[in-house]
Short mmCIF file of C-alpha atoms and ligand atoms in Angstrom, two decimals:
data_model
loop_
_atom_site.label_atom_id
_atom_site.label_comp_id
_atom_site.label_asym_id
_atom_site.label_seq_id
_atom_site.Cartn_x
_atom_site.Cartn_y
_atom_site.Cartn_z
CA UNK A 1 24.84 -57.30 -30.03
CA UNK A 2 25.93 -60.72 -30.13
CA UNK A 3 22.72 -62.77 -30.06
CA UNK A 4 23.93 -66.03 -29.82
CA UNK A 5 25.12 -64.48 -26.13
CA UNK A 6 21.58 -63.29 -25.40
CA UNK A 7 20.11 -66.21 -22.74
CA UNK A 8 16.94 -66.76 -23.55
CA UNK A 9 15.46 -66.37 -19.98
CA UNK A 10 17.24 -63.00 -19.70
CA UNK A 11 17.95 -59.92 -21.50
CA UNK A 12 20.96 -58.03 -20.51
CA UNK A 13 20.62 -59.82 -16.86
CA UNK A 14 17.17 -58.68 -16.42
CA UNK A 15 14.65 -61.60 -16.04
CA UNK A 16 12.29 -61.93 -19.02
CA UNK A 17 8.94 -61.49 -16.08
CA UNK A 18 10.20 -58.11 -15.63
CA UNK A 19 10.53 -57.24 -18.66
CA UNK A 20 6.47 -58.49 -19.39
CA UNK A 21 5.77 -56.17 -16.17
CA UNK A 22 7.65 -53.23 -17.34
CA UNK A 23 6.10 -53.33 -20.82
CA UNK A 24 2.60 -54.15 -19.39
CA UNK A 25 2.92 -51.25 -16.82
CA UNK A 26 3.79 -48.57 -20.10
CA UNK A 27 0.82 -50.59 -21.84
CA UNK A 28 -1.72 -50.03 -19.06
CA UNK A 29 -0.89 -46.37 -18.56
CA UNK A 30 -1.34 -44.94 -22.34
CA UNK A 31 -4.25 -43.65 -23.26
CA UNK A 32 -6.29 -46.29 -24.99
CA UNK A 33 -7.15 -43.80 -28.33
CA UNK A 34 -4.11 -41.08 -28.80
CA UNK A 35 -5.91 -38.42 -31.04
CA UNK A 36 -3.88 -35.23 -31.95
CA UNK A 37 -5.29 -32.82 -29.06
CA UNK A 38 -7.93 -33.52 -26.37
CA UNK A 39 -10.69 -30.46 -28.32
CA UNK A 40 -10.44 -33.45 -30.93
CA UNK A 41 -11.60 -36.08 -28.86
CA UNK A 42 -14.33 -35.16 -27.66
CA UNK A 43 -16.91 -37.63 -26.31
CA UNK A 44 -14.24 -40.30 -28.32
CA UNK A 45 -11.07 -40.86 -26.49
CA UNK A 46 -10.74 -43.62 -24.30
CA UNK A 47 -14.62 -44.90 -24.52
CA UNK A 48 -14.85 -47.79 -26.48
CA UNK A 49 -18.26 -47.71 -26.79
CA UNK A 50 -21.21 -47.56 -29.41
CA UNK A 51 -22.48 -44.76 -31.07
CA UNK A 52 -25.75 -44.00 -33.00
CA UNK A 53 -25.05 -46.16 -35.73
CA UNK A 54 -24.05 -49.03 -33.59
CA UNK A 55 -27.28 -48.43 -31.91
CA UNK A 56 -29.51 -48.42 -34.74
CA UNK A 57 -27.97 -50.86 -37.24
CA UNK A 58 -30.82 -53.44 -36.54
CA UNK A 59 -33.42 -50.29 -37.90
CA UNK A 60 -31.60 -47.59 -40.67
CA UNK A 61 -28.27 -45.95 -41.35
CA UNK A 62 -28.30 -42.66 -39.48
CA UNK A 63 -26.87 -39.81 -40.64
CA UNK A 64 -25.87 -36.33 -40.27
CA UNK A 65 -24.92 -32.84 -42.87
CA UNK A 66 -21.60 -32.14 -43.62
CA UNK A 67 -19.89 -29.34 -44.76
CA UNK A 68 -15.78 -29.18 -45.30
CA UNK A 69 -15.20 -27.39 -42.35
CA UNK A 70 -16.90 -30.57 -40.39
CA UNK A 71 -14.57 -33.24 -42.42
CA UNK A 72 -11.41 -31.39 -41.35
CA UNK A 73 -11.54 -30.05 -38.07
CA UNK A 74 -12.61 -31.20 -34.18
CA UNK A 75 -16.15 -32.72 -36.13
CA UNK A 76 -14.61 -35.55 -37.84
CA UNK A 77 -13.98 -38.02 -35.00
CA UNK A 78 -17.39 -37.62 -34.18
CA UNK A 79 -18.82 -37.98 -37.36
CA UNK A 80 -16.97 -41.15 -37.84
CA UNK A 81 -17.64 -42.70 -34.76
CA UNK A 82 -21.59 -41.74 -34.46
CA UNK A 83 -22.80 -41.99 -38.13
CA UNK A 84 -22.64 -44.58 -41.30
CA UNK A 85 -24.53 -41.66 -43.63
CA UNK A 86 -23.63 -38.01 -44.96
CA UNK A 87 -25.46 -35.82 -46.67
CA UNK A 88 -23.19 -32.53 -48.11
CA UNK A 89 -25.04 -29.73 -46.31
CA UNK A 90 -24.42 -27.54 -49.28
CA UNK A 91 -21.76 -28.57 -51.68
CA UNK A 92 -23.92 -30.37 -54.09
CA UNK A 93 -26.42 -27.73 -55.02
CA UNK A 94 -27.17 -26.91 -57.80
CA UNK A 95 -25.59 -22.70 -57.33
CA UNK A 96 -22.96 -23.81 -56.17
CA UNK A 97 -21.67 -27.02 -58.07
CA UNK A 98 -22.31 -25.12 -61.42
CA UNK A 99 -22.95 -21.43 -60.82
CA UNK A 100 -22.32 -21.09 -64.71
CA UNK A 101 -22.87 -22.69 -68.48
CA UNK A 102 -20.01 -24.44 -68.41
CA UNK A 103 -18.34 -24.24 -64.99
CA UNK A 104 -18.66 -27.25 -62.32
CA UNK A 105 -17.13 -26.33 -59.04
CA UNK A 106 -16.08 -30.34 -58.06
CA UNK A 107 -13.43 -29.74 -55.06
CA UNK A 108 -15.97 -29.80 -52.49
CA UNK A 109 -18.32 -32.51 -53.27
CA UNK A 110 -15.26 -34.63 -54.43
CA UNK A 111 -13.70 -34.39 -51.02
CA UNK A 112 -16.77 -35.40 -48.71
CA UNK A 113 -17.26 -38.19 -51.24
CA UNK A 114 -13.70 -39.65 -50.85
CA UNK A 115 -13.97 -38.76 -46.91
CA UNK A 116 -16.95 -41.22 -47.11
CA UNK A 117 -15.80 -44.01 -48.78
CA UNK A 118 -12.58 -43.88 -46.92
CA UNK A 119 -14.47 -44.52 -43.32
CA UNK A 120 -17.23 -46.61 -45.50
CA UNK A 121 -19.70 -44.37 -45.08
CA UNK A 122 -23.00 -44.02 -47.46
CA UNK A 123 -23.54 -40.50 -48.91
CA UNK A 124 -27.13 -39.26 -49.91
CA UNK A 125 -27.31 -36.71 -52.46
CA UNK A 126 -28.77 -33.44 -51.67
CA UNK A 127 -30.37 -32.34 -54.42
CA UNK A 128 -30.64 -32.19 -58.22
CA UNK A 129 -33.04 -29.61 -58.33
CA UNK A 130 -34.24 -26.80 -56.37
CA UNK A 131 -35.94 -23.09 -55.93
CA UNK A 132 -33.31 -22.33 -53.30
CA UNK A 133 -29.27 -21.96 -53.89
CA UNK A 134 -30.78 -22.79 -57.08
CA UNK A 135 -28.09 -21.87 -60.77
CA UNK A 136 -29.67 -18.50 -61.57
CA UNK A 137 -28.22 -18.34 -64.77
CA UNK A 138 -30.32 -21.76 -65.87
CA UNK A 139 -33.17 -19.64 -66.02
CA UNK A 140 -31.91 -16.86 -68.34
CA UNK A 141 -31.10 -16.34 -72.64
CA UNK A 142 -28.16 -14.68 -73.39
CA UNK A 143 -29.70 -11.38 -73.52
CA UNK A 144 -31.44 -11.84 -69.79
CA UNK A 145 -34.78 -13.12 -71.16
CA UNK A 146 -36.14 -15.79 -69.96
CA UNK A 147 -35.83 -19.25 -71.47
CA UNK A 148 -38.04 -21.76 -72.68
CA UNK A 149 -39.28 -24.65 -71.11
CA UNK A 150 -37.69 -27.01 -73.45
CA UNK A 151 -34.13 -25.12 -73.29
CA UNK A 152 -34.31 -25.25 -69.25
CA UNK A 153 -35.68 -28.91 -69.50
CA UNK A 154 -32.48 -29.35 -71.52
CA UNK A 155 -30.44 -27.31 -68.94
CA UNK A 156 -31.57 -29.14 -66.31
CA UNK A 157 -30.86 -32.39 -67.60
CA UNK A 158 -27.35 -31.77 -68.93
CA UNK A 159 -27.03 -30.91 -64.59
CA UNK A 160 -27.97 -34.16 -63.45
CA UNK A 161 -26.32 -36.05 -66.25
CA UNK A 162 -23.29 -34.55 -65.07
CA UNK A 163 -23.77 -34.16 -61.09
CA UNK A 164 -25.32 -38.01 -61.18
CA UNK A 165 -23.23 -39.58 -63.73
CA UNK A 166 -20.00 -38.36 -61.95
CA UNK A 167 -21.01 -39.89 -58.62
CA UNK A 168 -22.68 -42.95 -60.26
CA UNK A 169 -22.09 -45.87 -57.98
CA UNK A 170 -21.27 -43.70 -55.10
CA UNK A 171 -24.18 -42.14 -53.54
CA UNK A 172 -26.76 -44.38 -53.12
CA UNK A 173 -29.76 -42.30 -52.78
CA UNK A 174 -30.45 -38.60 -54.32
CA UNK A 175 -32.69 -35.69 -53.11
CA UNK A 176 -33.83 -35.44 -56.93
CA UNK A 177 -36.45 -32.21 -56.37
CA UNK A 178 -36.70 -30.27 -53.09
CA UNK A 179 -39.38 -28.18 -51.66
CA UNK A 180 -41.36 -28.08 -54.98
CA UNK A 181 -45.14 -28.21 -52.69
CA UNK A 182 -47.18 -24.98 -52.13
CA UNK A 183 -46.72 -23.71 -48.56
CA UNK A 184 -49.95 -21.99 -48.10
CA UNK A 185 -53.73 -23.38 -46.78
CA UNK A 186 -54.58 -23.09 -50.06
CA UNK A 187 -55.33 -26.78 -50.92
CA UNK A 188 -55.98 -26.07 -54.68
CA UNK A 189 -52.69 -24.67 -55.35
CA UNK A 190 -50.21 -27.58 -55.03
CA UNK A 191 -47.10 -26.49 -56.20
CA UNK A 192 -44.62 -23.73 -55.10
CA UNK A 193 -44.71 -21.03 -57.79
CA UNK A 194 -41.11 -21.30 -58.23
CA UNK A 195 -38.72 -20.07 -61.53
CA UNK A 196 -38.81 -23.94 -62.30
CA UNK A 197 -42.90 -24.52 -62.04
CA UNK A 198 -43.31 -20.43 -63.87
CA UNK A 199 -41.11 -21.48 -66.98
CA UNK A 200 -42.33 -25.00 -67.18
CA UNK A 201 -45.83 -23.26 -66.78
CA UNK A 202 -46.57 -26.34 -64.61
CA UNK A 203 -44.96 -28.99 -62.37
CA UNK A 204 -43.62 -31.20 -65.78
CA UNK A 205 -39.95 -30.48 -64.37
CA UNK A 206 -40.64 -32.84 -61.32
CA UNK A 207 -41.15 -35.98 -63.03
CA UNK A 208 -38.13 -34.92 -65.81
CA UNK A 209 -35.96 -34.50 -63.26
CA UNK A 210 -36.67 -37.75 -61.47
CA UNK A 211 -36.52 -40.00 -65.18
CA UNK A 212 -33.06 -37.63 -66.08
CA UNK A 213 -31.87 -38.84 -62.74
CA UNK A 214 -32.59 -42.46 -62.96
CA UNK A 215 -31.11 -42.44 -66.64
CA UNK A 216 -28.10 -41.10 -64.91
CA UNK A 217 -27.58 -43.08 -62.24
CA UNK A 218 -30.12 -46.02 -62.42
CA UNK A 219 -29.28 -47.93 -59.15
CA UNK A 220 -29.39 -44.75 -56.89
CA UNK A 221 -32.58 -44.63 -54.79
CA UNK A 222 -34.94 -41.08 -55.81
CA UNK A 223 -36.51 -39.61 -53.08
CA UNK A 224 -38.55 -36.28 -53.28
CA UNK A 225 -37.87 -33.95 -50.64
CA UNK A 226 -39.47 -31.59 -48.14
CA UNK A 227 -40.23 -30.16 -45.26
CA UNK A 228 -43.78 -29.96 -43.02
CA UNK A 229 -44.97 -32.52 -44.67
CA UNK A 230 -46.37 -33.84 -41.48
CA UNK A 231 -49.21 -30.44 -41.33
CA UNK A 232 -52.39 -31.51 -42.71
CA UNK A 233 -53.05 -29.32 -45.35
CA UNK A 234 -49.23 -29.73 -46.95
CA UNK A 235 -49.25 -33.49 -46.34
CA UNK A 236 -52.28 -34.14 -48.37
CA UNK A 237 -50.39 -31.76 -51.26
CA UNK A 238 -47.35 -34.25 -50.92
CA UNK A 239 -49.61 -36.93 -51.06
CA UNK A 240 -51.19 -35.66 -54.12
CA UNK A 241 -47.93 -34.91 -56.25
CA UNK A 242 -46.72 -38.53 -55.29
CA UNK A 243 -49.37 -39.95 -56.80
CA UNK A 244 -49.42 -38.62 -59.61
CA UNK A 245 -45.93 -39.63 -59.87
CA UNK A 246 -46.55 -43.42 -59.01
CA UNK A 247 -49.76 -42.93 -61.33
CA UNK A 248 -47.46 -41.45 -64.83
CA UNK A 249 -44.97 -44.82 -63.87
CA UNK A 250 -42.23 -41.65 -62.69
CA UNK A 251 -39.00 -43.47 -60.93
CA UNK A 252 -39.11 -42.56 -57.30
CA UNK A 253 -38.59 -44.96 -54.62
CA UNK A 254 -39.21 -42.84 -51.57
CA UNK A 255 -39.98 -38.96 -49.92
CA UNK A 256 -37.95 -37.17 -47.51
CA UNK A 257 -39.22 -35.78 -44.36
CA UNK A 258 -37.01 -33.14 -43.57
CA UNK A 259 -37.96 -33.27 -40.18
CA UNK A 260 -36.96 -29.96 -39.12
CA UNK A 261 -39.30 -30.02 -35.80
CA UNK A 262 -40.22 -28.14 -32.78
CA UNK A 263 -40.91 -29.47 -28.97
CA UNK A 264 -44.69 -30.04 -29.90
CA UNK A 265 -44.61 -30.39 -33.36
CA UNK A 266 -45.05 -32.92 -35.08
CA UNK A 267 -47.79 -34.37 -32.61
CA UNK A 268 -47.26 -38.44 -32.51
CA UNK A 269 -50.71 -38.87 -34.23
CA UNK A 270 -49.66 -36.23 -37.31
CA UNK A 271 -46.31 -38.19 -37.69
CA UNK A 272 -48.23 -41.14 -37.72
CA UNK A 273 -50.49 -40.25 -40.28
CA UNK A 274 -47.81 -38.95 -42.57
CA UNK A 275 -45.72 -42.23 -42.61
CA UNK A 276 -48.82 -44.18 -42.78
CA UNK A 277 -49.93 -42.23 -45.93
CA UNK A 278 -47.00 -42.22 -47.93
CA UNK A 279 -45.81 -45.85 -46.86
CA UNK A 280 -49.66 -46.69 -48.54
CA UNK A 281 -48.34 -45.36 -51.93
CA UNK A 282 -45.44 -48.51 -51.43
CA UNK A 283 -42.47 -45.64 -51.06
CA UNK A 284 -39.57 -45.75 -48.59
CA UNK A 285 -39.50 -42.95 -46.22
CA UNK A 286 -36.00 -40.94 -44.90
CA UNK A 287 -35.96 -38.42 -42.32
CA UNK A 288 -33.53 -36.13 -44.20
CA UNK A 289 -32.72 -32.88 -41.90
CA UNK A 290 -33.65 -33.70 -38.78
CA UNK A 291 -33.54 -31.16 -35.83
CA UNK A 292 -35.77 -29.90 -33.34
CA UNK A 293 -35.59 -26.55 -32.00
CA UNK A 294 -35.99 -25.62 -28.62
CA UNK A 295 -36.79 -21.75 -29.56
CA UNK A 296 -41.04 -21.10 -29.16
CA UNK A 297 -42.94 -19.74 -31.61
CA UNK A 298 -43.40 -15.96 -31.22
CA UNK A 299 -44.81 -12.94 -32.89
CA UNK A 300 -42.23 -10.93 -35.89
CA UNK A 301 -39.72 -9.41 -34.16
CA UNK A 302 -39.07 -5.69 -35.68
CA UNK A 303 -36.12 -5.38 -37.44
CA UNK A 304 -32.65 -5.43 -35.66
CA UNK A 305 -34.85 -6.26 -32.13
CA UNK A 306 -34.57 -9.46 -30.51
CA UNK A 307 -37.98 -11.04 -30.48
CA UNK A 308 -39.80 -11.43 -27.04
CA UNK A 309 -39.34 -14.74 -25.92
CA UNK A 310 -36.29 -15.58 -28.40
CA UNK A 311 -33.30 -16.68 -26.91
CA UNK A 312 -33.57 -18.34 -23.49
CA UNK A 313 -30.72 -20.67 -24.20
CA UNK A 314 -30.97 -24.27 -22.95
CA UNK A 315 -33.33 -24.27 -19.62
CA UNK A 316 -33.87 -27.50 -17.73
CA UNK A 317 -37.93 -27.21 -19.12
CA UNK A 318 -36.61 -26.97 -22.48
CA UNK A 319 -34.33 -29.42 -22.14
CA UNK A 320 -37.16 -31.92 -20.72
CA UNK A 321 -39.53 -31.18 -23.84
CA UNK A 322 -36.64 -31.79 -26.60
CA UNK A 323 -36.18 -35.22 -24.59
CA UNK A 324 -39.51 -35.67 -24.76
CA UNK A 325 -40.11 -35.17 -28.22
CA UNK A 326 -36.50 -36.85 -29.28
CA UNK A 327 -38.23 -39.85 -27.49
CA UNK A 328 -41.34 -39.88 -29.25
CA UNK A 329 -39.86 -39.50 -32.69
CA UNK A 330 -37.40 -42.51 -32.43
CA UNK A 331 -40.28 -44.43 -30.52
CA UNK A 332 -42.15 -44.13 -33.70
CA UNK A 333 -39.17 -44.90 -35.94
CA UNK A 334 -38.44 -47.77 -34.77
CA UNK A 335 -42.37 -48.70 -35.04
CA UNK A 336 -42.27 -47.98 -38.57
CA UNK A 337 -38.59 -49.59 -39.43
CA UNK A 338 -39.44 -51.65 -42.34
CA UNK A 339 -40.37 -48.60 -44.40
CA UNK A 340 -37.43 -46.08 -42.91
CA UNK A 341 -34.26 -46.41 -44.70
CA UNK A 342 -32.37 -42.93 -43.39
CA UNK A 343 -32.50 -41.06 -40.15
CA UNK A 344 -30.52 -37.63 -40.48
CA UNK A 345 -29.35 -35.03 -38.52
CA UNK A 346 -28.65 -31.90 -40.03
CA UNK A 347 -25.63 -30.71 -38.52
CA UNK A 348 -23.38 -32.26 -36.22
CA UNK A 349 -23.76 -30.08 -32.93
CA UNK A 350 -25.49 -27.73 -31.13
CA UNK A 351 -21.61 -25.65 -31.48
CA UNK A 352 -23.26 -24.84 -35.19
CA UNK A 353 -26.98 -25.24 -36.27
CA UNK A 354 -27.89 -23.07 -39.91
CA UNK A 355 -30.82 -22.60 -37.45
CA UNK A 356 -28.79 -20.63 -35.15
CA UNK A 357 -28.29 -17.73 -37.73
CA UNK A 358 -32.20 -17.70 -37.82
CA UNK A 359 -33.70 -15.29 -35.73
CA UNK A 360 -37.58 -15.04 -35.39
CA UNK A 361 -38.07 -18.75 -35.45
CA UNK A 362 -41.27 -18.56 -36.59
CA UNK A 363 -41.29 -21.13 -39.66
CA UNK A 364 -39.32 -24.67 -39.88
CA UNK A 365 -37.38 -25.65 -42.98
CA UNK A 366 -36.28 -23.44 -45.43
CA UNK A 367 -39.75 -21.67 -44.70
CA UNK A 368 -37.15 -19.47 -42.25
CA UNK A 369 -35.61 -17.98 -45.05
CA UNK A 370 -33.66 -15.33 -46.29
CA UNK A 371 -36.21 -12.66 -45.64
CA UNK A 372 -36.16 -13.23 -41.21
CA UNK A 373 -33.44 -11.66 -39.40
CA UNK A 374 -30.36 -12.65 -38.61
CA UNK A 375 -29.42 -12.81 -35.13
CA UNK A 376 -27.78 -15.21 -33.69
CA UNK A 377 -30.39 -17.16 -31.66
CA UNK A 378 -29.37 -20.50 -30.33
CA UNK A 379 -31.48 -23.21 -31.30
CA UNK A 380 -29.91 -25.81 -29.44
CA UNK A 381 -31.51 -28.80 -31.90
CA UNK A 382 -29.08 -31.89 -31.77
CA UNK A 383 -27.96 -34.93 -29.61
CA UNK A 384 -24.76 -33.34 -29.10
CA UNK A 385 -23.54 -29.87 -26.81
CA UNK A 386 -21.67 -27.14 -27.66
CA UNK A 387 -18.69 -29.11 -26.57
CA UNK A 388 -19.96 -32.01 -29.08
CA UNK A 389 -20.43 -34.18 -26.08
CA UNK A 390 -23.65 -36.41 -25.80
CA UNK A 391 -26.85 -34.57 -24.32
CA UNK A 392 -29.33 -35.97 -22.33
CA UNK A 393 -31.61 -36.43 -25.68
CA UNK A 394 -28.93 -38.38 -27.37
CA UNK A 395 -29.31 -41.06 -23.98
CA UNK A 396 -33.23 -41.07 -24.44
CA UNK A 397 -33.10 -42.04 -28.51
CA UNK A 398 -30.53 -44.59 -27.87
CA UNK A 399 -31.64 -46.73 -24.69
CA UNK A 400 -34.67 -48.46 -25.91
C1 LIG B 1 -29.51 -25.04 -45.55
C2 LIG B 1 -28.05 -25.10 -45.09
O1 LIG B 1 -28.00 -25.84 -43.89
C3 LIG B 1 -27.51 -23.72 -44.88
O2 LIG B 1 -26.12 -23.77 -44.62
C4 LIG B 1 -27.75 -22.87 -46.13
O3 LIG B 1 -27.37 -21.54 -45.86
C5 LIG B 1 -29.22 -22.89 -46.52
O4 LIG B 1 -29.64 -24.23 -46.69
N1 LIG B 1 -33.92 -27.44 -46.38
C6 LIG B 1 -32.97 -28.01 -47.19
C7 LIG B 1 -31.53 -27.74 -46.93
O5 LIG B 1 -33.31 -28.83 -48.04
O6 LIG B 1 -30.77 -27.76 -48.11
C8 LIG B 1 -31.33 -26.44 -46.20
O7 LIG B 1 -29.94 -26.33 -45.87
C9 LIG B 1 -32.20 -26.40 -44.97
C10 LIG B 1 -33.65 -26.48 -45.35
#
């Protein structure tokens, strides 16, 4: 084309107002957010609007677990849009980073951190040491005995020299110990008799690993991590570890509350109690796992039965008592902002829950573990459907 020909009012004849209508028109009628197919979308495509993060950012980051499957498939738009935190639902622990010696399994971990810092999202580490997925070969000699406590205390720290060290900079706060508090009503036996506390012949690896982490990685926050700690008895066990911490000058800036919940538990007043007690000790508190199930408590089912009550799906009563407690939990939250720096979900939607391969449903946490059957029992426990669309409980934590 000759442009020196073009008039400037017209192109090819047609007057330049048309050509503004025309291109307006094509503007108007394509879709505002093209993703790659509509199961990718979502609640996303073509709504503009905020999500939990946006919601919150005058309180905490909120969060959610992530696994590779999440990062890469119909979960990701939703992640991205919703949350400003991840926490690797499994790809950090300690079995499976470095199930031997001398072998570190990286891929993984690697991935969800570049994933995060490409949408400039925070990443909490979950966790440096554990009784659970835990490196079983950590605790054994080369001829299957068992090893000292100084050549485990050595192990151990060699782990989060490594595991720390490489993210250094990255994640900004770690799960250093998990779960290492005595489940039972016995309130003189603190810890968990775990492989860690048996060797160790006491609970030394708990402060170890928190000063081997902060050597590591000295800006990352340390929080210790578990779950019930808003029951009595196990709250005043919590309570008594982290003191002893604060009291022998240990680096820790915080706990985790998993906060894997049920429709009437925690009770306001024992959630209460459990912020007000730790925040008294001058830590930061992070709701780590949160979920709430909708399944009721109910007697041990016999093997390969489905327990009596189990499984009702989603009712409209259920339904109102998860709002309900969603409700309460946030209401509380937002009371106790100043000393909350992390609200997050574990999973992304009620599609897949690690609860949902839990049948029995008798224990929270990790307390429903590998021993309880495994049927596939919907626990329903998120802000977002099987279709990953907003529930009615997302609505009642976000309009306050
Ligand atoms: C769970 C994961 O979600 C499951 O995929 C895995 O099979 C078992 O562990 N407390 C914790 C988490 O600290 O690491 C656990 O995660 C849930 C309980």
């Amino acid at each position: 084309m000759n442009f020196s020909t073009v008039n400037k009012k017209n192109v090819r004849g047609i007057p330049l107002p048309v050509i503004a209508f025309i291109i307006l028109l094509f503007v108007q009628c394509t879709p505002k957010h093209q993703v790659a197919s509509s199961s990718q979308t979502g609640t996303i495509a073509g709504h503009p609007d905020k999500g939990l993060k946006d919601y919150y950012k005058n309180y905490f980051p909120i969060g959610v677990a992530v696994s590779m499957a999440s990062l890469h498939g119909p979960d990701s738009a939703l992640i991205i849009k919703e949350f400003n935190s991840i926490t690797p639902e499994n790809d950090m622990k300690m079995g499976l980073i470095h199930p031997s010696e001398s072998i570190y399994h990286w891929a993984n971990a690697d991935k969800i951190v570049d994933f995060a810092a490409s949408h400039h999202i925070k990443i909490r580490g979950h966790n440096l040491c554990w009784h659970n997925q835990e490196a079983a070969w950590m605790f054994k000699g080369p001829n299957g005995e068992p090893v000292t406590k100084e050549l485990l205390l050595k192990r151990l720290k060699d782990h989060i020299f490594a595991v720390a060290g490489r993210y250094k900079g990255k994640i900004y706060a770690w799960d250093v110990v998990n779960e290492a508090v005595d489940d039972s009503n016995d309130t003189t036996q603190v810890y968990r008799k775990s492989n860690w506390y048996n060797i160790c012949n006491g609970p030394d690896f708990i402060a170890a690993a928190f000063r081997y982490a902060h050597e590591a990685d000295p800006q990352a926050k340390l929080y210790y991590n578990d779950y019930n700690s808003e029951h009595p008895v196990k709250r005043e066990k919590i309570y008594k570890l982290l003191k002893k911490l604060i009291e022998d000058r240990v680096p820790i800036d915080g706990v985790g509350m998993q906060a894997h919940w049920k429709l009437n538990d925690p009770s306001p007043d024992e959630l209460r109690k459990a912020l007000d007690e730790v925040t008294s000790l001058g830590l930061k508190v992070q709701f780590t796992e949160l979920d709430i199930t909708v399944r009721l408590p109910q007697s041990t089912p016999s093997p390969g039965t489905t327990p009596q009550g189990a499984g009702q799906g989603y009712t409209p009563e259920l339904e109102a008592r998860q709002i309900a407690q969603y409700k309460m939990v946030f209401d509380i939250f937002r009371q106790y902002k100043k000393f909350i720096t992390n609200v997050t979900f574990w999973n992304v939607s009620d599609r897949y829950s690690w609860l949902d391969g839990r049948g029995g449903g008798l224990m929270g946490g990790a307390a429903a573990g590998s021993n309880t059957s495994r049927q596939i029992i919907k626990a329903y426990p998120l802000l977002f459907d099987e279709n990953r669309q907003r529930k009615n409980a997302y609505w009642s934590v976000v309009n306050f």
